[in-house]
Amino acid sequence: MVKESTLQVKMDSDVLRRAESLYSSMGTSLAEVLRLFTLKSVEVNGIPYAMSAPARKNGQRLGIAKGKFKVPDDIDVYNDEIEQMFYGGGE
């Protein structure tokens, strides 16, 4: 017989709503993502993703560059064109 436990978590309601919407669009649920996260944590004996300090207050920084490069304010200007290249109206 499988034993199950219930977990209660308090979080910002807007974050919860956004997370539920995100995971729903991916065909899963927040509860399933939490189960997967927990299983992977046990498997790797730790947190299963890299953690880093928050971005500096003086502007966005690329975490992988250790703050050496500033993210341009117009970084998203070509998103629609890039999306079209990968997903849209091909030949």
Coordinates of N, CA, C and O in Angstrom, one line a residue:
M1 N 0.8 -1.2 0.0 CA 0.0 0.0 0.0 C 0.9 1.2 0.0 O 1.8 1.4 0.8
V2 N 0.6 2.2 -0.9 CA 1.4 3.4 -1.0 C 0.9 4.4 0.1 O -0.3 4.6 0.2
K3 N 1.8 4.9 0.8 CA 1.5 6.0 1.8 C 1.7 7.3 1.1 O 2.6 7.6 0.4
E4 N 0.7 8.2 1.4 CA 0.8 9.5 0.8 C 0.7 10.6 1.9 O 0.1 10.3 3.0
S5 N 1.4 11.7 1.7 CA 1.4 12.8 2.7 C 0.9 14.1 2.0 O 1.0 14.2 0.8
T6 N 0.4 15.0 2.7 CA -0.1 16.3 2.2 C 0.9 17.3 2.6 O 1.4 17.4 3.8
L7 N 1.2 18.2 1.7 CA 2.1 19.3 2.0 C 1.4 20.6 1.8 O 0.7 20.8 0.8
Q8 N 1.5 21.5 2.7 CA 0.9 22.9 2.6 C 2.0 23.9 2.5 O 3.0 23.8 3.3
V9 N 1.9 24.8 1.6 CA 2.9 25.8 1.3 C 2.2 27.2 1.2 O 1.2 27.3 0.5
K10 N 2.7 28.1 2.0 CA 2.2 29.5 1.8 C 3.1 30.3 0.8 O 4.3 30.2 0.9
M11 N 2.4 31.0 -0.1 CA 3.2 31.8 -1.0 C 2.3 32.9 -1.5 O 1.1 32.9 -1.3
D12 N 2.9 33.9 -2.1 CA 2.2 35.0 -2.7 C 1.2 34.5 -3.7 O 1.4 33.7 -4.6
S13 N -0.1 35.0 -3.5 CA -1.2 34.5 -4.4 C -1.0 34.8 -5.9 O -1.4 34.0 -6.7
D14 N -0.3 35.9 -6.2 CA -0.1 36.2 -7.6 C 1.0 35.3 -8.2 O 0.8 34.8 -9.3
V15 N 2.0 34.9 -7.4 CA 3.0 34.0 -7.9 C 2.3 32.6 -8.0 O 2.6 31.9 -9.0
L16 N 1.5 32.2 -7.1 CA 0.8 30.9 -7.2 C -0.1 30.9 -8.5 O 0.0 29.9 -9.3
R17 N -0.8 32.0 -8.7 CA -1.7 32.0 -9.9 C -0.8 31.9 -11.2 O -1.1 31.2 -12.1
R18 N 0.3 32.7 -11.3 CA 1.1 32.6 -12.4 C 1.8 31.3 -12.6 O 1.9 30.8 -13.8
A19 N 2.2 30.7 -11.6 CA 2.9 29.3 -11.7 C 1.8 28.3 -12.1 O 2.1 27.5 -13.0
E20 N 0.6 28.3 -11.6 CA -0.4 27.4 -12.0 C -0.7 27.6 -13.5 O -0.9 26.6 -14.2
S21 N -0.8 28.8 -13.9 CA -1.1 29.1 -15.3 C 0.1 28.6 -16.2 O -0.2 27.9 -17.3
L22 N 1.3 28.8 -15.8 CA 2.5 28.3 -16.6 C 2.4 26.8 -16.7 O 2.5 26.3 -17.8
Y23 N 2.3 26.1 -15.6 CA 2.4 24.7 -15.6 C 1.2 24.1 -16.3 O 1.3 23.1 -17.0
S24 N 0.0 24.7 -16.2 CA -1.2 24.3 -17.0 C -0.9 24.4 -18.5 O -1.2 23.4 -19.2
S25 N -0.3 25.4 -18.9 CA 0.0 25.6 -20.3 C 1.0 24.6 -20.8 O 1.1 24.3 -22.0
M26 N 1.8 24.0 -19.9 CA 2.8 22.9 -20.2 C 2.2 21.5 -20.0 O 2.8 20.5 -20.2
G27 N 0.9 21.5 -19.7 CA 0.2 20.2 -19.6 C 0.4 19.5 -18.3 O 0.3 18.3 -18.2
T28 N 0.8 20.2 -17.2 CA 1.0 19.6 -15.9 C 0.5 20.5 -14.9 O -0.3 21.4 -15.2
S29 N 0.8 20.2 -13.6 CA 0.3 21.0 -12.5 C 1.4 21.4 -11.6 O 2.5 20.8 -11.6
L30 N 1.1 22.4 -10.7 CA 2.1 22.8 -9.7 C 2.4 21.6 -8.8 O 3.6 21.4 -8.4
A31 N 1.4 20.9 -8.4 CA 1.6 19.7 -7.5 C 2.5 18.7 -8.2 O 3.4 18.2 -7.5
E32 N 2.4 18.5 -9.5 CA 3.2 17.5 -10.1 C 4.7 18.0 -10.2 O 5.6 17.3 -10.1
V33 N 4.8 19.3 -10.5 CA 6.1 19.9 -10.6 C 6.8 19.8 -9.2 O 8.0 19.5 -9.2
L34 N 6.1 20.0 -8.1 CA 6.7 19.9 -6.8 C 7.1 18.5 -6.5 O 8.2 18.2 -5.9
R35 N 6.3 17.5 -7.0 CA 6.7 16.1 -6.8 C 7.9 15.8 -7.6 O 8.9 15.1 -7.1
L36 N 8.0 16.3 -8.8 CA 9.2 16.0 -9.7 C 10.4 16.7 -9.0 O 11.5 16.1 -9.0
F37 N 10.3 17.9 -8.5 CA 11.4 18.6 -7.9 C 11.9 17.8 -6.7 O 13.1 17.7 -6.5
T38 N 11.0 17.3 -5.9 CA 11.4 16.6 -4.7 C 12.1 15.3 -5.1 O 13.1 14.9 -4.5
L39 N 11.5 14.5 -6.1 CA 12.2 13.3 -6.5 C 13.6 13.6 -7.0 O 14.5 12.9 -6.7
K40 N 13.8 14.6 -7.8 CA 15.1 15.0 -8.4 C 16.0 15.4 -7.2 O 17.2 15.1 -7.3
S41 N 15.5 16.1 -6.2 CA 16.3 16.5 -5.1 C 16.9 15.3 -4.4 O 18.1 15.3 -4.0
V42 N 16.1 14.3 -4.2 CA 16.5 13.1 -3.5 C 17.5 12.4 -4.4 O 18.6 11.9 -3.9
E43 N 17.3 12.4 -5.7 CA 18.2 11.7 -6.6 C 19.6 12.3 -6.6 O 20.6 11.6 -6.6
V44 N 19.6 13.6 -6.6 CA 21.0 14.3 -6.7 C 21.5 14.6 -5.3 O 22.6 15.2 -5.2
N45 N 20.7 14.4 -4.3 CA 21.1 14.7 -2.9 C 21.4 16.1 -2.7 O 22.4 16.5 -2.1
G46 N 20.5 17.0 -3.3 CA 20.7 18.4 -3.1 C 19.6 19.1 -4.0 O 18.7 18.5 -4.5
I47 N 19.8 20.4 -4.1 CA 18.8 21.2 -4.9 C 19.2 21.0 -6.4 O 20.4 21.1 -6.8
P48 N 18.3 20.5 -7.2 CA 18.6 20.1 -8.6 C 18.8 21.2 -9.6 O 18.6 20.9 -10.8
Y49 N 19.1 22.4 -9.2 CA 19.4 23.4 -10.2 C 20.4 24.4 -9.5 O 20.6 24.4 -8.3
A50 N 21.1 25.1 -10.4 CA 22.1 26.0 -9.9 C 21.5 27.2 -9.2 O 20.4 27.7 -9.7
M51 N 22.0 27.7 -8.1 CA 21.5 28.8 -7.4 C 22.5 30.0 -7.5 O 23.7 29.7 -7.5
S52 N 22.0 31.2 -7.6 CA 22.9 32.3 -7.6 C 22.3 33.5 -6.8 O 21.2 33.5 -6.5
A53 N 23.2 34.5 -6.6 CA 22.7 35.7 -5.9 C 21.8 36.5 -6.8 O 21.9 36.4 -8.0
P54 N 20.9 37.2 -6.2 CA 20.0 38.0 -7.1 C 20.8 39.1 -7.8 O 21.9 39.4 -7.5
A55 N 20.2 39.6 -8.9 CA 20.8 40.6 -9.8 C 21.1 41.8 -9.0 O 20.4 42.1 -8.0
R56 N 22.1 42.5 -9.4 CA 22.5 43.8 -8.7 C 21.3 44.8 -8.8 O 20.6 44.8 -9.8
K57 N 21.2 45.7 -7.9 CA 20.2 46.7 -7.8 C 20.4 47.8 -8.9 O 19.5 48.4 -9.3
N58 N 21.6 47.9 -9.4 CA 21.9 49.0 -10.4 C 21.6 48.5 -11.8 O 22.1 49.1 -12.8
G59 N 20.8 47.5 -12.0 CA 20.4 47.2 -13.4 C 20.5 45.7 -13.6 O 21.1 44.9 -12.8
Q60 N 19.9 45.2 -14.7 CA 19.9 43.7 -14.9 C 21.4 43.3 -15.3 O 22.1 44.1 -16.0
R61 N 21.7 42.2 -14.9 CA 23.0 41.6 -15.3 C 22.9 40.1 -15.7 O 22.0 39.5 -15.2
L62 N 23.7 39.7 -16.6 CA 23.7 38.3 -17.0 C 24.4 37.5 -15.9 O 25.6 37.7 -15.7
G63 N 23.7 36.6 -15.3 CA 24.2 35.8 -14.2 C 25.4 35.0 -14.6 O 26.4 34.9 -13.9
I64 N 25.4 34.5 -15.8 CA 26.5 33.6 -16.2 C 27.8 34.4 -16.5 O 28.9 33.9 -16.5
A65 N 27.6 35.7 -16.7 CA 28.8 36.5 -16.9 C 29.3 37.2 -15.7 O 30.1 38.1 -15.7
K66 N 28.7 36.8 -14.5 CA 29.1 37.4 -13.2 C 29.0 38.9 -13.2 O 29.9 39.5 -12.6
G67 N 28.0 39.4 -13.9 CA 27.8 40.9 -13.8 C 28.7 41.7 -14.7 O 28.7 42.9 -14.5
K68 N 29.5 41.1 -15.5 CA 30.4 41.8 -16.4 C 29.7 42.5 -17.6 O 30.3 43.4 -18.2
F69 N 28.5 42.0 -17.9 CA 27.9 42.6 -19.1 C 26.5 43.1 -18.7 O 25.7 42.4 -18.1
K70 N 26.1 44.3 -19.1 CA 24.8 44.8 -18.9 C 23.9 44.3 -19.9 O 24.2 44.3 -21.1
V71 N 22.7 43.9 -19.5 CA 21.6 43.5 -20.4 C 21.0 44.8 -21.1 O 20.6 45.7 -20.4
P72 N 21.1 44.9 -22.4 CA 20.5 46.1 -23.0 C 19.0 46.2 -22.7 O 18.3 45.2 -22.6
D73 N 18.6 47.5 -22.6 CA 17.2 47.7 -22.3 C 16.2 47.2 -23.5 O 15.1 46.8 -23.2
D74 N 16.7 47.1 -24.7 CA 15.9 46.7 -25.8 C 16.2 45.2 -26.2 O 16.0 44.8 -27.3
I75 N 16.6 44.4 -25.2 CA 17.0 43.0 -25.5 C 15.8 42.2 -26.1 O 16.1 41.3 -26.9
D76 N 14.6 42.6 -25.9 CA 13.5 41.9 -26.4 C 13.0 42.4 -27.7 O 12.0 41.9 -28.3
V77 N 13.6 43.3 -28.3 CA 13.1 44.0 -29.5 C 12.9 43.0 -30.7 O 12.1 43.2 -31.5
Y78 N 13.7 42.0 -30.8 CA 13.6 41.0 -31.9 C 12.9 39.7 -31.6 O 12.9 38.8 -32.4
N79 N 12.3 39.7 -30.4 CA 11.6 38.4 -30.0 C 10.6 37.9 -31.0 O 10.5 36.8 -31.3
D80 N 9.8 38.8 -31.6 CA 8.7 38.4 -32.5 C 9.4 37.8 -33.8 O 8.9 36.8 -34.3
E81 N 10.4 38.5 -34.3 CA 11.1 37.9 -35.5 C 11.8 36.6 -35.2 O 11.7 35.7 -36.1
I82 N 12.4 36.4 -34.0 CA 13.0 35.2 -33.7 C 11.9 34.1 -33.6 O 12.1 33.0 -34.1
E83 N 10.8 34.4 -32.9 CA 9.7 33.4 -32.8 C 9.2 33.0 -34.1 O 9.0 31.8 -34.4
Q84 N 9.1 33.9 -35.0 CA 8.6 33.7 -36.4 C 9.6 32.7 -37.1 O 9.2 31.8 -37.8
M85 N 10.9 32.9 -36.9 CA 11.9 32.0 -37.5 C 11.7 30.6 -37.1 O 11.9 29.7 -37.8
F86 N 11.5 30.4 -35.8 CA 11.4 29.1 -35.2 C 10.1 28.4 -35.3 O 10.0 27.2 -35.5
Y87 N 9.0 29.2 -35.2 CA 7.7 28.6 -35.1 C 6.7 29.0 -36.1 O 5.7 28.4 -36.3
G88 N 6.9 30.0 -36.9 CA 5.9 30.6 -37.7 C 6.0 30.4 -39.2 O 7.1 30.2 -39.7
G89 N 4.9 30.4 -39.8 CA 4.7 30.5 -41.2 C 5.9 30.1 -42.1 O 6.3 30.9 -43.0
G90 N 6.5 29.0 -41.9 CA 7.6 28.5 -42.8 C 7.2 28.2 -44.2 O 6.0 28.2 -44.5
E91 N 8.1 27.7 -45.0 CA 7.8 27.4 -46.3 C 7.6 25.9 -46.5 O 7.9 25.1 -45.7

